[in-house]
Structure formats: structure tokens, C-alpha cells
PDB file of C-alpha atoms in Angstrom:
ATOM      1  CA  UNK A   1     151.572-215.740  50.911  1.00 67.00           C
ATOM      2  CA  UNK A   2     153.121-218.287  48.362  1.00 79.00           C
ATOM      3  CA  UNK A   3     151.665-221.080  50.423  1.00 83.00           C
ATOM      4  CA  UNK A   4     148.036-219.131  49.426  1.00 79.00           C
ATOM      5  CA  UNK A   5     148.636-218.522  45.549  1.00 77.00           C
ATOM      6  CA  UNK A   6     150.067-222.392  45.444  1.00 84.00           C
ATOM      7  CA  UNK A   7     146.318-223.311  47.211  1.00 83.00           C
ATOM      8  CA  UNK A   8     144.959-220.530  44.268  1.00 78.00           C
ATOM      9  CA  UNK A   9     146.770-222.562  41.725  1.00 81.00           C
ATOM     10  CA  UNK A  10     145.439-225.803  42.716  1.00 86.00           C
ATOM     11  CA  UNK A  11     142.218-225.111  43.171  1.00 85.00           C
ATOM     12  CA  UNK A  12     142.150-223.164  39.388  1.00 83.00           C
ATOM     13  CA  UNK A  13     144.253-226.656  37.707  1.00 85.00           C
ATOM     14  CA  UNK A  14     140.726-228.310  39.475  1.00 87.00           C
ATOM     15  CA  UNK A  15     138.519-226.738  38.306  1.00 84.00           C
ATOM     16  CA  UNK A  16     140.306-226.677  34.454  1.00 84.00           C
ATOM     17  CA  UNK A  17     140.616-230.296  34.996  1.00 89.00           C
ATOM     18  CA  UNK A  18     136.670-230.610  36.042  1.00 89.00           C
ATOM     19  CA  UNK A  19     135.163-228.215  34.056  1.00 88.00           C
ATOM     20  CA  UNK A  20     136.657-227.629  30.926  1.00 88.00           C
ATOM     21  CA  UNK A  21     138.763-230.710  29.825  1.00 90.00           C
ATOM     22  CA  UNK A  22     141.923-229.736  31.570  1.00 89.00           C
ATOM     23  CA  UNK A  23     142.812-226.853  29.711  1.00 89.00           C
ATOM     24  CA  UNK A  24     141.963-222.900  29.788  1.00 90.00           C
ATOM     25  CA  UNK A  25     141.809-222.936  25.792  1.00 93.00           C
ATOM     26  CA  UNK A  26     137.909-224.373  26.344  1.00 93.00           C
ATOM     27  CA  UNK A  27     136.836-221.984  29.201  1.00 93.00           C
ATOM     28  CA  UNK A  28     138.033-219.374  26.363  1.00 94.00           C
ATOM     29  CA  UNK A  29     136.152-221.046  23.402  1.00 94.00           C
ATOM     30  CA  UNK A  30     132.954-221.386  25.712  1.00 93.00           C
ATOM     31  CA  UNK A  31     133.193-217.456  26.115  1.00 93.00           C
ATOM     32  CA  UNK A  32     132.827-216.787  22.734  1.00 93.00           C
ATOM     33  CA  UNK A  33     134.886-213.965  22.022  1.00 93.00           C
ATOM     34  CA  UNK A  34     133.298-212.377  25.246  1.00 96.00           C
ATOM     35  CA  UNK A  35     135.578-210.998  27.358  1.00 95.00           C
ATOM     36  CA  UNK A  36     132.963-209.995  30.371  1.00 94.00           C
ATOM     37  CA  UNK A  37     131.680-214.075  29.663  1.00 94.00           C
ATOM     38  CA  UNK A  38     135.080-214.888  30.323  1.00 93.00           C
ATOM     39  CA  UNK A  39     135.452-213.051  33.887  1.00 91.00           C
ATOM     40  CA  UNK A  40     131.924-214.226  34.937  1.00 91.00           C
ATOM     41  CA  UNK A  41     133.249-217.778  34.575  1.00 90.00           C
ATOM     42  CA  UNK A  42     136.332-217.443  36.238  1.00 89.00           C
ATOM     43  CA  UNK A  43     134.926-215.364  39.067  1.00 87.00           C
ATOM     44  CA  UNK A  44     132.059-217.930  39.049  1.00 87.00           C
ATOM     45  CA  UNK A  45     134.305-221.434  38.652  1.00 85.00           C
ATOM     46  CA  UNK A  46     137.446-219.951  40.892  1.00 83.00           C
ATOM     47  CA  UNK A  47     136.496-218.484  44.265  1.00 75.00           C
ATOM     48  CA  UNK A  48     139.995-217.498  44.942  1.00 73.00           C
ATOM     49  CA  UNK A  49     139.983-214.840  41.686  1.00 70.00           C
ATOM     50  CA  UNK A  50     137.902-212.665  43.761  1.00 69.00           C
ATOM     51  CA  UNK A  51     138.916-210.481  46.974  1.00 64.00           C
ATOM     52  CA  UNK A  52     136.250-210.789  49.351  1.00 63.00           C
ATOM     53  CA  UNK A  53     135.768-208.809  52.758  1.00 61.00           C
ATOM     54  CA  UNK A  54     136.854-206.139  54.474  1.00 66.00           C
ATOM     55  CA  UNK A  55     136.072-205.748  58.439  1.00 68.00           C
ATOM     56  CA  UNK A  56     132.826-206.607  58.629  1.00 73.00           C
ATOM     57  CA  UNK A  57     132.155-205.315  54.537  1.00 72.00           C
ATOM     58  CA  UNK A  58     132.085-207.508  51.818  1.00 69.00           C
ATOM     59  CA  UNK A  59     134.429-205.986  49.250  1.00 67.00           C
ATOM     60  CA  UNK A  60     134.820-207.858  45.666  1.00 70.00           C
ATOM     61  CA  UNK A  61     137.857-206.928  43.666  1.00 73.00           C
ATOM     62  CA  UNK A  62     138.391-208.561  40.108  1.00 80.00           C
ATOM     63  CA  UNK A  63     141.783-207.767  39.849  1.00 79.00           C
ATOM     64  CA  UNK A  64     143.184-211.233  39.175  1.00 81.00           C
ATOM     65  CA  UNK A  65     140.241-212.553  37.190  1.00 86.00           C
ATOM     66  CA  UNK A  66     140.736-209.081  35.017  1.00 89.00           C
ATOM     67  CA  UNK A  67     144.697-209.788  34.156  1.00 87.00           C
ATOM     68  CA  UNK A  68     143.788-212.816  33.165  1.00 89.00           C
ATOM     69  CA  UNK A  69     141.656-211.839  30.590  1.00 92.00           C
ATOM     70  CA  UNK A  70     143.259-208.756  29.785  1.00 92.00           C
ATOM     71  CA  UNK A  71     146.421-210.808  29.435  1.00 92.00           C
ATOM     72  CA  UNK A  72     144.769-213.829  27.375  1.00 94.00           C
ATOM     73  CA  UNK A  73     143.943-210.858  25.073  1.00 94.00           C
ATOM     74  CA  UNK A  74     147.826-209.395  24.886  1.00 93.00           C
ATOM     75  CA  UNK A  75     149.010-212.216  24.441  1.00 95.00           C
ATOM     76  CA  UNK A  76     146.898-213.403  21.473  1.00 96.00           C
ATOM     77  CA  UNK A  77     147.608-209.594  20.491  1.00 96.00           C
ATOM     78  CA  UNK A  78     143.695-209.561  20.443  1.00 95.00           C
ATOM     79  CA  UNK A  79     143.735-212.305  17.703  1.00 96.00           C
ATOM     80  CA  UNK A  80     142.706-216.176  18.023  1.00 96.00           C
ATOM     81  CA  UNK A  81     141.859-216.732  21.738  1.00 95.00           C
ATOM     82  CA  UNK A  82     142.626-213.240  22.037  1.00 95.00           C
ATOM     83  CA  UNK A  83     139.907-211.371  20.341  1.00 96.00           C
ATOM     84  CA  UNK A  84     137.184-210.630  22.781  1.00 95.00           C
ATOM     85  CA  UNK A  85     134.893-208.148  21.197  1.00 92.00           C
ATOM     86  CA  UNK A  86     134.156-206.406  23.938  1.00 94.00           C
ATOM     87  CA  UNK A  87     137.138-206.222  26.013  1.00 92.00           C
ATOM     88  CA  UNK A  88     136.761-202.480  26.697  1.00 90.00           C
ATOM     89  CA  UNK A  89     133.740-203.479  28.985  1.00 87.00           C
ATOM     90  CA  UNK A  90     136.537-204.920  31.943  1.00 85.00           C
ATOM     91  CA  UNK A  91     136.537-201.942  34.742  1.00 77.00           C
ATOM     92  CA  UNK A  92     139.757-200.515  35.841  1.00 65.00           C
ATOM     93  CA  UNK A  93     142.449-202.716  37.301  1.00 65.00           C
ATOM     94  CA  UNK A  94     142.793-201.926  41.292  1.00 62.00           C
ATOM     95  CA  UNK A  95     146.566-201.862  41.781  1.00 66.00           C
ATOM     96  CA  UNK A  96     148.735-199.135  43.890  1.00 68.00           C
ATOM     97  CA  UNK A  97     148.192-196.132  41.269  1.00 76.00           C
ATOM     98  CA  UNK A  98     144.614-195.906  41.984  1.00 78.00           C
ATOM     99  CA  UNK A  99     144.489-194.758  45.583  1.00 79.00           C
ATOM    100  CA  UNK A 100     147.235-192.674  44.635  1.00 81.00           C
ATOM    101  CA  UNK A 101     145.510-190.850  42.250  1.00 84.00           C
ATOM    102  CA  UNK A 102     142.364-190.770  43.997  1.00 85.00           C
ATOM    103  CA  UNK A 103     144.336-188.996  46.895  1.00 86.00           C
ATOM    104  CA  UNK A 104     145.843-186.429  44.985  1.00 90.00           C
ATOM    105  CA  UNK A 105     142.254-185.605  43.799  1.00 92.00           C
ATOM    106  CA  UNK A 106     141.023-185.656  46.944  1.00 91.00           C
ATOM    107  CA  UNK A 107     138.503-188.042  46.868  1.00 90.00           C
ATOM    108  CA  UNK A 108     139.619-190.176  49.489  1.00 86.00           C
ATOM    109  CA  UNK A 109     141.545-189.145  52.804  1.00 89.00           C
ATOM    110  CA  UNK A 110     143.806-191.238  54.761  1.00 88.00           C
ATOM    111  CA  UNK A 111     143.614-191.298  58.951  1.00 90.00           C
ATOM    112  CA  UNK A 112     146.298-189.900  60.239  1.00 93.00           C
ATOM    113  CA  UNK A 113     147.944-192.971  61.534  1.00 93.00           C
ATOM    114  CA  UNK A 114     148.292-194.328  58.087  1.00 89.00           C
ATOM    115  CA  UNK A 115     149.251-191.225  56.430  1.00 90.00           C
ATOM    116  CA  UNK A 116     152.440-191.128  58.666  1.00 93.00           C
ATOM    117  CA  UNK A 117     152.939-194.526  57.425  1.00 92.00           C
ATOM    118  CA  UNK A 118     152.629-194.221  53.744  1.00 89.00           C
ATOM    119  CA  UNK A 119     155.225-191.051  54.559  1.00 90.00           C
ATOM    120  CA  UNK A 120     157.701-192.958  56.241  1.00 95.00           C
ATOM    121  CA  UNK A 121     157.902-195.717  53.552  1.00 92.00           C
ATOM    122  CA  UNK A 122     156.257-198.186  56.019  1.00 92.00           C
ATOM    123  CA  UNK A 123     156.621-201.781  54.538  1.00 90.00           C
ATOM    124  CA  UNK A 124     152.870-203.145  55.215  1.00 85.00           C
ATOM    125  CA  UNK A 125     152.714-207.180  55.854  1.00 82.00           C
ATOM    126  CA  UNK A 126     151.346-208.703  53.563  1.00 74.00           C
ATOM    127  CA  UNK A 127     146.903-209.336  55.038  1.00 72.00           C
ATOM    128  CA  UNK A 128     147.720-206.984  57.663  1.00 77.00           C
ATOM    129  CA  UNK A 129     144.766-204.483  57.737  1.00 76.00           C
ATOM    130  CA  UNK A 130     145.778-201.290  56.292  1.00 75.00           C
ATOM    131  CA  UNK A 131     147.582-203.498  53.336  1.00 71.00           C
TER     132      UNK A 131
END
């Protein structure tokens, strides 16, 4: 896994280096206070921000390319490079909570096999299926 986020890295520092100058501050000044701009251009410039594929599905998930606006935007304390007028427009993050939730609710059910997992504290490998 660290070998893949140091191949993520790279390829973002490329693309920062080709497209905007070498530095993040002018993909955020090209935005224009737009935080959806923003994500569009990431997700567009940096393949690796977006989870694609599952089985034979193709599956997007913004997750990274979403922090990293969201956290451009903390960070700034919504001020500066921060302020992104419509930052409220970024869906949900996907992180563990979410299935949780949407189990207790009953809108998703788990097979069997992987709810005896998830009971047992199973430690799922990291791109192994049911991760």
C-alpha cells in the first residue's frame, strides 16, 4: 500500500509541476472560490484521486479528492485559499461510519460470510475484496 500512495504522490507532484506551475496554490486560484471546480480538476488532472471498479462495476468514490478540498478549506479556516463559496455542494465523505450507519438502518445487508467477519473483528487486507 505505501508503495501505491508514493506512485499517487508522484503522479499528483506531475501533474502540479505540468499543469499549474508546480504548486497547488494555482489549481486553487484557477477554481475560483469553487469548491466543486476544484474536485472536477483534481478528479480530472489526478486519476489516482478517484476509486474506480468493483468486480466487473465501475464504482467512483471521491473520497480523497473531497479531503482535499474540504481540508484546503479548514485549513484556510474558509478564508484566503480557503473560501470556496459553495463548499456545502461536496457529497458525503465515504469512510467506515457510513456502512455502519446504513446497516443499522437497514438499508444494506451483509452475506453471511462477511457478517461473521465484521463480528469476529476480522482484520481485512488491505485490496482484498470484501475491504
Amino acid at each position: 500500500m505505501l508503495a501505491e500512495r508514493l506512485t499517487n504522490v508522484q503522479e499528483a507532484g506531475k501533474v502540479f509541476v505540468e499543469k499549474c506551475g508546480g504548486t497547488f496554490v494555482n489549481a486553487i486560484r484557477a477554481a475560483g472560490n469553487n469548491a466543486q471546480g476544484l474536485l472536477e480538476t483534481i478528479l480530472e488532472d489526478i486519476p489516482s484521486s478517484c476509486h474506480t471498479g468493483f468486480l466487473t462495476e465501475r464504482v467512483e468514490c471521491y473520497k480523497r479528492a473531497q479531503i482535499l478540498v474540504a481540508d484546503v478549506c479548514a485549513c484556510f479556516e474558509g478564508k484566503g485559499f480557503g473560501m470556496f463559496t459553495n463548499i456545502v455542494q461536496l457529497t458525503i465523505f465515504v469512510d467506515y461510519c457510513i456502512p455502519q450507519a446504513l446497516k443499522y438502518f437497514g438499508t444494506v445487508t451483509y452475506s453471511p460470510e462477511l457478517q461473521r467477519k465484521l463480528e469476529s473483528n476480522y482484520v481485512f487486507q488491505y485490496g482484498e475484496q470484501a475491504e
